[in-house]
Coordinates of C-alpha atoms in Angstrom, one line a residue:
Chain A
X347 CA 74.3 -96.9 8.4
X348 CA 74.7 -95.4 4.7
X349 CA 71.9 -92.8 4.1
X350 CA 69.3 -94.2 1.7
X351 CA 68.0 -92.7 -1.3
X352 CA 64.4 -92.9 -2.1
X353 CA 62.2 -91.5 -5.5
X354 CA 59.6 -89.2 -5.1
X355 CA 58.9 -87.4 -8.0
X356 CA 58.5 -88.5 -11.5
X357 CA 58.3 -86.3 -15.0
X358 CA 58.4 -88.1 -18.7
X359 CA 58.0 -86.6 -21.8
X360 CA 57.7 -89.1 -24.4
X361 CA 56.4 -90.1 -28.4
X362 CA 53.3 -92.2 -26.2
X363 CA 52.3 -89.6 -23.8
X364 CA 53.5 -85.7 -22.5
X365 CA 53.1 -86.6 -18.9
X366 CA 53.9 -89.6 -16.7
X367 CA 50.6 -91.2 -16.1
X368 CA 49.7 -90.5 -19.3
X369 CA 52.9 -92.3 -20.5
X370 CA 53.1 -95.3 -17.8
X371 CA 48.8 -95.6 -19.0
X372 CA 50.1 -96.2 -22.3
X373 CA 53.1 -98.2 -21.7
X374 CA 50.5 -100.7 -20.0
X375 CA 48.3 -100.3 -23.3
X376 CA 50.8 -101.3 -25.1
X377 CA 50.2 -98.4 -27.0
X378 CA 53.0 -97.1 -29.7
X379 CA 53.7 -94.7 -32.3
X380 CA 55.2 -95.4 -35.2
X381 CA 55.0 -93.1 -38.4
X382 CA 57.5 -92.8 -41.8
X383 CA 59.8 -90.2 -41.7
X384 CA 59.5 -87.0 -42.9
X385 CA 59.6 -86.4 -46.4
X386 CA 62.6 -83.2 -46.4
X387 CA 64.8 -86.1 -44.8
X388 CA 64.6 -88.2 -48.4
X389 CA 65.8 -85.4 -50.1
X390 CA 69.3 -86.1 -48.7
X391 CA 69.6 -89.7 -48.5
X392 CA 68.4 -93.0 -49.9
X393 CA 67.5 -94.8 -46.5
X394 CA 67.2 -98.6 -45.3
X395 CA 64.7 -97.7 -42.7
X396 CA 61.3 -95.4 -43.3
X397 CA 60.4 -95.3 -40.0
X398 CA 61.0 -93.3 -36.5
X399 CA 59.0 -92.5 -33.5
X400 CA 57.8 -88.6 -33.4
X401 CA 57.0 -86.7 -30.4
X402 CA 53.7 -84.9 -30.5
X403 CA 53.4 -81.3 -30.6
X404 CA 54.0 -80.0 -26.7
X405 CA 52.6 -77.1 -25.2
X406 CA 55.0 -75.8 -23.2
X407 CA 53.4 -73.1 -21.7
X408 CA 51.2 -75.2 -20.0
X409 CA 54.4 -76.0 -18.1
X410 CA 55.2 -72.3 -17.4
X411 CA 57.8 -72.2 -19.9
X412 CA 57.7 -69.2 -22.1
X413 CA 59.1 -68.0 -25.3
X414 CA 62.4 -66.9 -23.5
X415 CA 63.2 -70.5 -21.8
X416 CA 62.7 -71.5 -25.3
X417 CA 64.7 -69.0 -27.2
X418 CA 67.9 -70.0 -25.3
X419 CA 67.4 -73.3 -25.1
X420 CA 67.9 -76.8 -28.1
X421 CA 65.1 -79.1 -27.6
X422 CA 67.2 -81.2 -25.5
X423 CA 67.1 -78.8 -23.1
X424 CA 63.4 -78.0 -23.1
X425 CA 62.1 -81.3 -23.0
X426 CA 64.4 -81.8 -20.0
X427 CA 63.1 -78.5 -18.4
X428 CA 59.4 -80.1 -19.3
X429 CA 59.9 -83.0 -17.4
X430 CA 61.8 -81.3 -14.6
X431 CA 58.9 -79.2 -14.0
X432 CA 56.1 -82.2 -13.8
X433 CA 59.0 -84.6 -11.8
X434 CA 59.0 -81.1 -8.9
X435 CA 55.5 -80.8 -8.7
X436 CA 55.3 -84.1 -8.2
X437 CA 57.4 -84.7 -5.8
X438 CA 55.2 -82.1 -3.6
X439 CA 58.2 -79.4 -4.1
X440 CA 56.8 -75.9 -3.4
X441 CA 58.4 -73.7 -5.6
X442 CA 58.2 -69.6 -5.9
X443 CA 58.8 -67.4 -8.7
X444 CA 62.1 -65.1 -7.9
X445 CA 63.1 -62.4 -10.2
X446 CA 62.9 -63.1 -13.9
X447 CA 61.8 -66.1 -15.0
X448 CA 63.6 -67.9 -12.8
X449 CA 61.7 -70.2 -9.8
X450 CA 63.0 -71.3 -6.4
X451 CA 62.6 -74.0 -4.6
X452 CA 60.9 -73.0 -0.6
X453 CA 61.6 -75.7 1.8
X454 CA 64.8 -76.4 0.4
X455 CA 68.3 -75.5 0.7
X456 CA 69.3 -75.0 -2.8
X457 CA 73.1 -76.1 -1.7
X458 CA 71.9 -79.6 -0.9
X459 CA 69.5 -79.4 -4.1
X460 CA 71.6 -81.0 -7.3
X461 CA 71.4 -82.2 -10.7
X462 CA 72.5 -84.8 -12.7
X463 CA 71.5 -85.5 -16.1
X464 CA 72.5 -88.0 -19.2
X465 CA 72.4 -87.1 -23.1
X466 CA 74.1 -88.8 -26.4
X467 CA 74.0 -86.0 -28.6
X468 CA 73.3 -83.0 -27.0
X469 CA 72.0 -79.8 -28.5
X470 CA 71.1 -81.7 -32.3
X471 CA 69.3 -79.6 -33.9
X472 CA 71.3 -76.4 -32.6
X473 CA 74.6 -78.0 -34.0
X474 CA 73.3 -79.0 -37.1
X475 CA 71.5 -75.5 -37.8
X476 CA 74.9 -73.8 -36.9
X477 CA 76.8 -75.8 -39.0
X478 CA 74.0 -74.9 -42.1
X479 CA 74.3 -70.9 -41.3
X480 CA 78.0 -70.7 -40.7
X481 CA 79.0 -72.9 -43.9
X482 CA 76.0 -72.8 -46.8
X483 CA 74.1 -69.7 -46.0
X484 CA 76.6 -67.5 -47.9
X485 CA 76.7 -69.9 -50.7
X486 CA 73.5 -70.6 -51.1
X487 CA 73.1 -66.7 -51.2
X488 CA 75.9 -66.4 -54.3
X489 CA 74.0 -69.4 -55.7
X490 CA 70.9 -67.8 -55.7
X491 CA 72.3 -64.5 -57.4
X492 CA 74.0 -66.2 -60.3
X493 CA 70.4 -68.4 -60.7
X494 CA 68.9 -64.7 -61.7
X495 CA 71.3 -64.5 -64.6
X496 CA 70.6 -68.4 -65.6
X497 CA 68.3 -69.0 -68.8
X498 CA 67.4 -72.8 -66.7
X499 CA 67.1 -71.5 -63.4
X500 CA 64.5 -74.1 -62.5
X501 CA 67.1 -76.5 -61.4
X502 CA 69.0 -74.3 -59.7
X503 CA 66.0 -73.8 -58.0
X504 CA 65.3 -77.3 -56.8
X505 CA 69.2 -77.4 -55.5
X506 CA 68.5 -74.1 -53.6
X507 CA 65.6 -75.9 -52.1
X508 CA 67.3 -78.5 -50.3
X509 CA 69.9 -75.8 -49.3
X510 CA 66.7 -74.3 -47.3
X511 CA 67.7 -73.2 -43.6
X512 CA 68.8 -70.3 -41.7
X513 CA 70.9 -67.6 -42.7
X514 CA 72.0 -66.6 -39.5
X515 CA 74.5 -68.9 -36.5
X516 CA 72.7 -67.4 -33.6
X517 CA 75.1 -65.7 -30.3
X518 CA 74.0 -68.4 -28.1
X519 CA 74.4 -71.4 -30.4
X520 CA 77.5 -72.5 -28.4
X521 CA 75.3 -72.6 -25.1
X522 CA 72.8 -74.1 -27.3
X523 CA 74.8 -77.1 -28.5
X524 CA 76.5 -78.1 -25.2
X525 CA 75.3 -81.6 -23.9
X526 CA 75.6 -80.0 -20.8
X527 CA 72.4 -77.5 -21.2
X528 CA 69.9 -80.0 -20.0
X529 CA 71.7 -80.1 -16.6
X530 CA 72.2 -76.3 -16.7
X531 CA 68.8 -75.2 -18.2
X532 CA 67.0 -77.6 -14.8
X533 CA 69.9 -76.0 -12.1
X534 CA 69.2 -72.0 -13.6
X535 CA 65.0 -72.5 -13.9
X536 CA 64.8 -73.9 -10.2
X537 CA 67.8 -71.6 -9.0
X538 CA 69.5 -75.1 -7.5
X539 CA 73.0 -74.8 -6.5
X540 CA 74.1 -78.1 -5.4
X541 CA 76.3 -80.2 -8.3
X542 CA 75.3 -79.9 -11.0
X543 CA 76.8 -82.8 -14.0
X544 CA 76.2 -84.2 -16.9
X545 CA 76.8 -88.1 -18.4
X546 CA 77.3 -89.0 -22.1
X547 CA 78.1 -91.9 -22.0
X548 CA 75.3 -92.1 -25.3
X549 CA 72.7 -94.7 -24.8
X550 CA 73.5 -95.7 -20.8
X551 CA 74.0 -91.6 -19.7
X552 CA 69.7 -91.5 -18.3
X553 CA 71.3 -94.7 -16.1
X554 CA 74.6 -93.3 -15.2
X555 CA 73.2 -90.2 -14.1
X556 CA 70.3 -91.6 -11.9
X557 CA 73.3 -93.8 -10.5
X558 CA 75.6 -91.0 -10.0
X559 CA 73.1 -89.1 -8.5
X560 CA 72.0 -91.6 -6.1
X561 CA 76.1 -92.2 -4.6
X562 CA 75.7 -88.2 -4.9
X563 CA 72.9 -88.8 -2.0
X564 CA 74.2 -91.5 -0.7
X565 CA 77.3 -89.8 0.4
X566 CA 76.3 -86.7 1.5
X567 CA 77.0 -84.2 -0.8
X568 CA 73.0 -83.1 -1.4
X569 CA 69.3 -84.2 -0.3
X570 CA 68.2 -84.2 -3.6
X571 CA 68.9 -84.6 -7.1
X572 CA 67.1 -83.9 -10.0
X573 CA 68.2 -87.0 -12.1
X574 CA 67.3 -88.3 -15.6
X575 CA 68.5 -88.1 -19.5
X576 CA 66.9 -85.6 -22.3
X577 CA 67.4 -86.3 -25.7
X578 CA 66.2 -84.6 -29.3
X579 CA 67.3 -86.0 -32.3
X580 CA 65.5 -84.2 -35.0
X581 CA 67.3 -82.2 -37.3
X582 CA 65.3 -80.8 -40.8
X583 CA 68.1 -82.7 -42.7
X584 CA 67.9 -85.9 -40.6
X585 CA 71.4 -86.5 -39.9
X586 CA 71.5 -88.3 -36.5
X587 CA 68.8 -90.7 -38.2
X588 CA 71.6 -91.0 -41.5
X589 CA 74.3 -91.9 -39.1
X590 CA 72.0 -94.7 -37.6
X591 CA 70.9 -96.0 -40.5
X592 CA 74.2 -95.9 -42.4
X593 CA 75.4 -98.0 -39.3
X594 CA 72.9 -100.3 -40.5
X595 CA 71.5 -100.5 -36.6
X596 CA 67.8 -99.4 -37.3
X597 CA 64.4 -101.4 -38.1
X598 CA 64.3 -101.8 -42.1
X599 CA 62.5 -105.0 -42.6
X600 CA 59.6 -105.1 -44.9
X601 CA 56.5 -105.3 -42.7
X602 CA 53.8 -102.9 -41.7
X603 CA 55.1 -99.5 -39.8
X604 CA 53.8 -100.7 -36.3
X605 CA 55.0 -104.5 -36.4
X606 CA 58.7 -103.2 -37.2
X607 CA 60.1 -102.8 -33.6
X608 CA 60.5 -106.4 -32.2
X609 CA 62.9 -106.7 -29.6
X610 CA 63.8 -110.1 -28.6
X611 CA 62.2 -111.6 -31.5
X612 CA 63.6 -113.7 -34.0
X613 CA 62.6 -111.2 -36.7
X614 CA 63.8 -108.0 -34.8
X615 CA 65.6 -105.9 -37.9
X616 CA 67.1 -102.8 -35.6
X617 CA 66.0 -100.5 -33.5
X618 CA 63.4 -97.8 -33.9
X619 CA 64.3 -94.5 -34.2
X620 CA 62.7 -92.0 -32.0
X621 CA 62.4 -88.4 -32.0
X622 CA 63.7 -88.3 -28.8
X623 CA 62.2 -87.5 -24.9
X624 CA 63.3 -86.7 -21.6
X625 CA 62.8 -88.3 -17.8
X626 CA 63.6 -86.6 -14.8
X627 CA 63.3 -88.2 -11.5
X628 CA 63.3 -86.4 -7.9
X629 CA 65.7 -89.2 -6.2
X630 CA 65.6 -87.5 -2.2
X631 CA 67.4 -89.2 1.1
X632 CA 64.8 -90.8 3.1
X633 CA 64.8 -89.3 5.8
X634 CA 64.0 -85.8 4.1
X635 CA 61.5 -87.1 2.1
X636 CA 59.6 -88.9 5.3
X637 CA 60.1 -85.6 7.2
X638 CA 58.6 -84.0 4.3
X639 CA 55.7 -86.4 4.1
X640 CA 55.3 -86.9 0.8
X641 CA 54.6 -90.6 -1.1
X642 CA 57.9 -92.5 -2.1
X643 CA 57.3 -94.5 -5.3
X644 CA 60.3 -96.6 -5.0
X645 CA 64.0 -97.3 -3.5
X646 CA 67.2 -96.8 -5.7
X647 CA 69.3 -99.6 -3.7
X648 CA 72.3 -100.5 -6.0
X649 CA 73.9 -99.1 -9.2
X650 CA 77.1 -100.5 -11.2
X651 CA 79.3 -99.2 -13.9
X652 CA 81.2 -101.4 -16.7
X653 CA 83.3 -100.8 -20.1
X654 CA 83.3 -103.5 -22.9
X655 CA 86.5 -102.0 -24.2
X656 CA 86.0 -103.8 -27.6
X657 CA 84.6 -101.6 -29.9
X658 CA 82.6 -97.8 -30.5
X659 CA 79.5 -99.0 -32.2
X660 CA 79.0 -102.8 -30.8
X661 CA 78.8 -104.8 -27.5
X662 CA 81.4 -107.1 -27.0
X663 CA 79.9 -110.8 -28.4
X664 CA 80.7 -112.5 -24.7
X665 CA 78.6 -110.3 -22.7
X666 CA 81.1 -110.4 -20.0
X667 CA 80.8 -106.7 -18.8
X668 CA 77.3 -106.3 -18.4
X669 CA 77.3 -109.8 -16.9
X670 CA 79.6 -108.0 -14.1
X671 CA 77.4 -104.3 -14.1
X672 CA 74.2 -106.5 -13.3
X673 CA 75.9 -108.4 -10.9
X674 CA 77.7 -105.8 -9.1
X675 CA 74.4 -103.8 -9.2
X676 CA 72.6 -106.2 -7.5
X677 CA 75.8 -106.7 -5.3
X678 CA 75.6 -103.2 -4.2
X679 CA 71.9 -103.3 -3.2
X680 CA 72.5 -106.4 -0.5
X681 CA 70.9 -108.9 -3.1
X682 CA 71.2 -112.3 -4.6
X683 CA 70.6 -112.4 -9.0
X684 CA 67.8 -114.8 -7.8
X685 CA 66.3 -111.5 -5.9
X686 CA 65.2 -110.2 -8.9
X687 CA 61.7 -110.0 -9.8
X688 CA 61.9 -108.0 -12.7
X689 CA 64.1 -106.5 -15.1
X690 CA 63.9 -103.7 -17.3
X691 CA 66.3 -104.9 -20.2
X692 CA 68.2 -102.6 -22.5
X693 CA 66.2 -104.4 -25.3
X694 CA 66.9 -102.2 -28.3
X695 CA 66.0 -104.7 -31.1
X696 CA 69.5 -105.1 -32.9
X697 CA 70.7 -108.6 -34.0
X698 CA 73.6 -108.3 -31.7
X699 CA 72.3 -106.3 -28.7
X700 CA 69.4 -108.8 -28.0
X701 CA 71.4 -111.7 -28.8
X702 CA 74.1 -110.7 -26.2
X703 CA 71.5 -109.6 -23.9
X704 CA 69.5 -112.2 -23.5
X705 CA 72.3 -115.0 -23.4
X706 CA 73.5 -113.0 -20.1
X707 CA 69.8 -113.2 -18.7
X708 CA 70.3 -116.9 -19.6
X709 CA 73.0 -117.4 -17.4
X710 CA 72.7 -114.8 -14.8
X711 CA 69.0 -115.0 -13.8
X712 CA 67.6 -117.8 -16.1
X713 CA 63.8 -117.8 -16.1
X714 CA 63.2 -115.7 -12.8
X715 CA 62.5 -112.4 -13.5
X716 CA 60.3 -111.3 -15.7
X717 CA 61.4 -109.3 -18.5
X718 CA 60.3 -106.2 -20.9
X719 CA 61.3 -103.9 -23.3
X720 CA 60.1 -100.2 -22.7
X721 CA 61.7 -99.7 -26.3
X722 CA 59.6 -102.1 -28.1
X723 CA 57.2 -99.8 -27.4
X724 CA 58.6 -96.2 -27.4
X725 CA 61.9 -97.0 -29.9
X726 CA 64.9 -96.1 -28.7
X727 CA 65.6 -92.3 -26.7
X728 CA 69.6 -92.5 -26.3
X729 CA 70.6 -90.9 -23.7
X730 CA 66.8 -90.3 -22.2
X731 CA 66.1 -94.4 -22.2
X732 CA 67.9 -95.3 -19.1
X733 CA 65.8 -92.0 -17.1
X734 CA 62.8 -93.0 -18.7
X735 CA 63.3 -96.8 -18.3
X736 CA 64.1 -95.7 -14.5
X737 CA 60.6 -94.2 -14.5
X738 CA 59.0 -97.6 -15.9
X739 CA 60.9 -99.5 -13.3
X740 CA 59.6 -97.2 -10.3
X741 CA 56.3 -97.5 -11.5
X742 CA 56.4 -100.9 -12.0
X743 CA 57.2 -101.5 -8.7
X744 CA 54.9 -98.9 -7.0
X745 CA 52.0 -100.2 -9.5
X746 CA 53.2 -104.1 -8.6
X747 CA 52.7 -104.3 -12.6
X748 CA 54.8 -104.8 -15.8
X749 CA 53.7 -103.6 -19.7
X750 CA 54.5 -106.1 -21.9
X751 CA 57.3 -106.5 -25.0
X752 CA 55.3 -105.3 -27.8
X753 CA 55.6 -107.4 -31.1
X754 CA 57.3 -110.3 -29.3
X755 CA 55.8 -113.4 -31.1
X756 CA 58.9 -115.5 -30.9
X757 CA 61.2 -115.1 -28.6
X758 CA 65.0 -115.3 -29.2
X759 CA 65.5 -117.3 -25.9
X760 CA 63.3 -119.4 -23.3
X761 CA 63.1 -116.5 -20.7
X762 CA 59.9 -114.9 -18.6
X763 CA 59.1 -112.1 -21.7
X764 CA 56.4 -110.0 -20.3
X765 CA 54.0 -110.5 -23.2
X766 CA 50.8 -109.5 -21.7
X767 CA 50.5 -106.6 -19.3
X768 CA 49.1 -106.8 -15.9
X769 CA 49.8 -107.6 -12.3
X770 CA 53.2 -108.6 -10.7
X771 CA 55.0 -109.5 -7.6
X772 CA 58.3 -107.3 -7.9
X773 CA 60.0 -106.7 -4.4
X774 CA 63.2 -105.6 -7.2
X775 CA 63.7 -105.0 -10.4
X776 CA 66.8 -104.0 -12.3
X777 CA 67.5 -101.7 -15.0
X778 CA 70.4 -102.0 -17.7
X779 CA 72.1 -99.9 -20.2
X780 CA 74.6 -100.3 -22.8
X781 CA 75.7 -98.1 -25.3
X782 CA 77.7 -96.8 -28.3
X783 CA 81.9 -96.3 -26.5
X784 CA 81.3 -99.6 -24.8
X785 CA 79.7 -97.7 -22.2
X786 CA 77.2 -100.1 -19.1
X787 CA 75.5 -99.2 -16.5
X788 CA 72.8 -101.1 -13.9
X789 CA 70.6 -99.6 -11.7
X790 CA 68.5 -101.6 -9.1
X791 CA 65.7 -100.3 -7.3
X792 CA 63.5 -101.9 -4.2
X793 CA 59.7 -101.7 -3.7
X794 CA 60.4 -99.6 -0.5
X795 CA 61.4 -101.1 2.9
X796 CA 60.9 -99.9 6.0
Chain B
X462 CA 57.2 -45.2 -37.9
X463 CA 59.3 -44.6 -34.6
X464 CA 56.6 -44.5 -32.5
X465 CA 55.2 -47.7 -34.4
X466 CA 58.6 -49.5 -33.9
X467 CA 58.9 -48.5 -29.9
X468 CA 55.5 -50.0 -29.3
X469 CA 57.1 -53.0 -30.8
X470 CA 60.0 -52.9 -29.0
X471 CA 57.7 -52.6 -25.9
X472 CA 55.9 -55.6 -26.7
X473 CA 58.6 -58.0 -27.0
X474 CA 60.5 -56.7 -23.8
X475 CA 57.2 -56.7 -22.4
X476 CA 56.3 -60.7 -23.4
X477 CA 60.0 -61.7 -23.5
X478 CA 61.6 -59.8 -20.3
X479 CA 58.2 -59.6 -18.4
X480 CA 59.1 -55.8 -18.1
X481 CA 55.6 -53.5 -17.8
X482 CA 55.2 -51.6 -20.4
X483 CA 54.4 -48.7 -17.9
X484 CA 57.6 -48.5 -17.1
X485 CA 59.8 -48.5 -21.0
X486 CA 60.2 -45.3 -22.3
X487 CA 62.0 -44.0 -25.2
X488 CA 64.9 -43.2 -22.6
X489 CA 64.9 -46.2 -20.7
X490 CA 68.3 -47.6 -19.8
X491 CA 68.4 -51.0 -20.1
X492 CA 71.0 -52.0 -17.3
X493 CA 70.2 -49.5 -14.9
X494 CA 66.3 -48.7 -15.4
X495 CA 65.1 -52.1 -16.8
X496 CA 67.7 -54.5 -15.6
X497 CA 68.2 -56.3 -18.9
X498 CA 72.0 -57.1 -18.6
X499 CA 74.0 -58.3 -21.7
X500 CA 72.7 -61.8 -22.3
X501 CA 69.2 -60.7 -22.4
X502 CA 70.2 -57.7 -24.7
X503 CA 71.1 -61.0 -27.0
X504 CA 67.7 -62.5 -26.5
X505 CA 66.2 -59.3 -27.2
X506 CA 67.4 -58.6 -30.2
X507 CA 66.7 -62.7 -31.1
X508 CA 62.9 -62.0 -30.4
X509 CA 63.1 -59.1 -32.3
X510 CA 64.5 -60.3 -35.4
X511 CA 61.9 -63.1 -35.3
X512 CA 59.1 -60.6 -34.6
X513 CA 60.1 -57.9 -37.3
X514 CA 61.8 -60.2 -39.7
X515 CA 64.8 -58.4 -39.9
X516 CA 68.7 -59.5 -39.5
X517 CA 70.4 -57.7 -37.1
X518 CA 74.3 -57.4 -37.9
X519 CA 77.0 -57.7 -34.7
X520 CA 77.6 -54.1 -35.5
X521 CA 74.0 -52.6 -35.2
X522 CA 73.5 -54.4 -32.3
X523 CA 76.4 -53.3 -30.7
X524 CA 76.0 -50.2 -27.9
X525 CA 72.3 -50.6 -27.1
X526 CA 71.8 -48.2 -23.6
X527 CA 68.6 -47.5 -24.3
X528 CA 65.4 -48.0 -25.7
X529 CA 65.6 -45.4 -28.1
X530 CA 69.3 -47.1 -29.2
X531 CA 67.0 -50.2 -30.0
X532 CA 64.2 -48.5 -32.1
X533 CA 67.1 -46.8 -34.0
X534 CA 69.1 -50.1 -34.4
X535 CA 65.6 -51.8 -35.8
X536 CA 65.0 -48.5 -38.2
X537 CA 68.9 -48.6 -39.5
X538 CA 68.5 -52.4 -40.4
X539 CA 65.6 -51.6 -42.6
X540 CA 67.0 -48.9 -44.2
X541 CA 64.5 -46.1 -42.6

């Protein structure tokens, strides 16, 4: 009999809460956070949307990360590390400092100990502030000296303000940029030396590497994986949110600030941009984890992997790939479609992604399960949703409850929307990704059976 | 102003390396007395730009043994 893989640790850092139960409190709350964007980003561009989700200011020390994990480390990195930290404690992992700052984990071999984690981007802020000292320092410095000699240097002035950044491309910025730093920053702090990967496959990398990670259990190769997705998308110049908005894929209608996300609605306008935010999960074998005797929250039981192969920026109209991932998925797990309680939906709030989406509920599942959309309420985290749509998918099944699709007054299609919160049958739920490259990925997971 | 910057120097390898600061002196070696390898010579020099607001060139921070290399490097830079 295959091994089975269970989870039994959870960490979250998101714009509606620093801390799992803080987060899944809010997700049932409905609670959001939706503010205009910061003002230094209109001095590049003239942008369709106003909006994004920020994160909250985070105090990583109370984490035990100190000024040196942050000094080598982008945001996407340290956000994963902050979530790492929260998902081993609580998974009941005893950990011990070793030399440095390094920690280590005592029970565990750290050969059967691996990581897997997702991002679009990568190190965002790292590349963009490299890019801004290697290229405009210098001549924003020989701007600034021929302003001295200008009778009108007070528009010179306002052009060297918007050329305000760094003068320096620091030695690590390579290390810094790499999408793979999440997964290296988690395997160096807890001194793990089992596989360590990393997934971009943009929006579904949190679910490819919870899925990966999981056949990485499955098969033998480690005990335990520290799975999930990280990603940080602010930049002082607000260049990832240009891109998306140039793509014309973001939440621009003209309503107030917190009625603009609407996935599955007929008004939906594009997806919310967030900051960013970071899951990790502790996904363990199950025997190790019952020898360990610590709580499981769920069972991963099935994952599946498709490409559209149509186009970089846009699922392909006939929904026939992710009509395969979710039925391989559940497939995988020893299910039937009709064995779905719940599903965890992709749900980003585009024209086309909710339209294609929903007609392959439609046909697959029909009115079954029922259905949310963890980014109606957080926006949407790239390569962190999948991870931290994993997290609202355990929880909904160890909790037996669902949040509800925030803003969804009327729906796109006759289907079982969550739209109030509360209590729920769900023996299994599914999650599903789809992203930018064509990119799909499914993960199912099983209220746990004995 | 030496002994000013050493103290510095102290307190950054002291919150950044979590090194005592009984045990930096001005003749510290970094590899063999304080264990601070390469990389974290890099991370050092990071924290102490930040700290002192200077900008420290590839070429002054090149050949740091000890200590004392690093409290010179931070008094070239600001022209001391």
């Amino acid at each position: 009999m295959s091994r089975r893989v269970v989870v039994t640790g959870l960490g979250t850092v998101t714009s509606i809460g620093h801390d799992t139960p803080t987060f899944w409190e809010s997700c049932l709350s409905g609670k959001t956070n939706v503010a205009t964007i910061p003002d230094s980003w209109r001095r590049y561009a003239d942008h369709s949307s106003t909006v994004w989700s920020p994160l909250p200011s985070i105090d990583y020390e109370a984490r035990s990360l100190h000024r040196m994990d942050l000094m080598q480390t982008d945001p996407v990195a340290t956000l994963a590390l902050f979530a790492a930290v929260e998902a081993v404690a609580d998974a009941g992992l005893e950990v011990e400092a070793t030399t440095g700052r390094q920690l280590r984990l005592v029970e565990v071999g750290p050969d059967r100990v691996g990581v897997a984690m997702g991002t679009g981007l990568g190190g965002t802020l790292s590349i963009v502030s490299t890019v801004f000292g290697h290229t405009v320092a210098r001549p924003r410095a020989a701007l600034a000296a021929l302003a001295a000699d200008m009778d009108d240097s007070e528009a010179v002035a306002a052009v060297l303000d918007d050329l305000d950044g760094a003068a320096r491309v620091s030695p690590l910025a390579v290390a810094m940029i790499m999408p793979n730093s999440p997964a290296s920053a988690i395997s160096i702090k807890f001194s793990t030396t089992g596989p360590s990967n990393t997934y971009t496959s943009a929006c579904a990398a949190g679910t490819a590497a919870i899925g990966h990670a999981f056949e990485s259990i499955r098969s033998g190769r480690s005990d335990i994986v520290l799975a999930g997705g990280s990603e940080s998308m602010y930049d002082p110049y607000g260049t990832a949110f240009r891109s998306f908005d140039g793509a014309r894929t973001l939440a621009s209608a003209d309503v107030a600030p917190d009625q603009i996300n609407r996935p599955f609605d007929r008004d939906r306008s594009g997806f919310l941009f967030s900051e960013g935010g970071a899951a990790v999960l502790v996904l363990e074998e199950l025997g190790h984890a019952r020898r360990r005797g610590v709580p499981i929250v769920a069972e991963i039981a099935g994952f599946a992997e498709t490409s559209d192969a149509h186009n970089p920026v846009a699922t392909a109209p006939d929904g026939r790939q992710i009509e395969r991932a979710f039925r391989e998925a559940v497939a995988a797990a020893g299910l039937e479609p009709t064995d779905i309680d719940y599903v965890n939906a992709h749900g980003t709030g585009t024209i086309l992604n909710d339209d294609v989406e929903s007609a392959m509920l439609e046909r697959v599942v029909g009115k079954g399960p029922a259905i949310n959309s963890t980014k109606s309420l957080l926006g949407h985290t790239l390569g962190a949703s999948g991870a931290i749509e994993a997290v609202v998918m355990a929880l909904s099944l160890r909790d037996q409850a669902t949040h509800a699709c925030s803003n969804l007054e009327s729906p796109i299609r006759d289907l079982s929307f969550v739209i109030e919160a509360g209590p729920r049958q769900i023996d299994a739920a599914l999650s599903e990704s789809f992203a930018f490259g064509g990119h799909n990925a499914a993960l199912v997971m099983t209220a746990i059976r004995n | 102003m030496s002994d000013e910057i050493f103290e510095q120097v102290k307190g950054v390898l002291g919150e950044v390396m979590n090194i005592a600061p009984e045990k930096v002196t001005i003749d510290s070696r970094f590899e063999e007395d304080l264990e601070i390898g390469s990389y974290d010579q890099i991370l050092l020099v990071m924290a102490l730009e930040d700290d002192l607001g200077i900008e420290v060139s590839d070429d002054d921070a090149a050949d740091l043994v000890t200590v004392g290399n690093a409290v010179e490097m931070v008094r070239r830079v600001r022209g001391e």
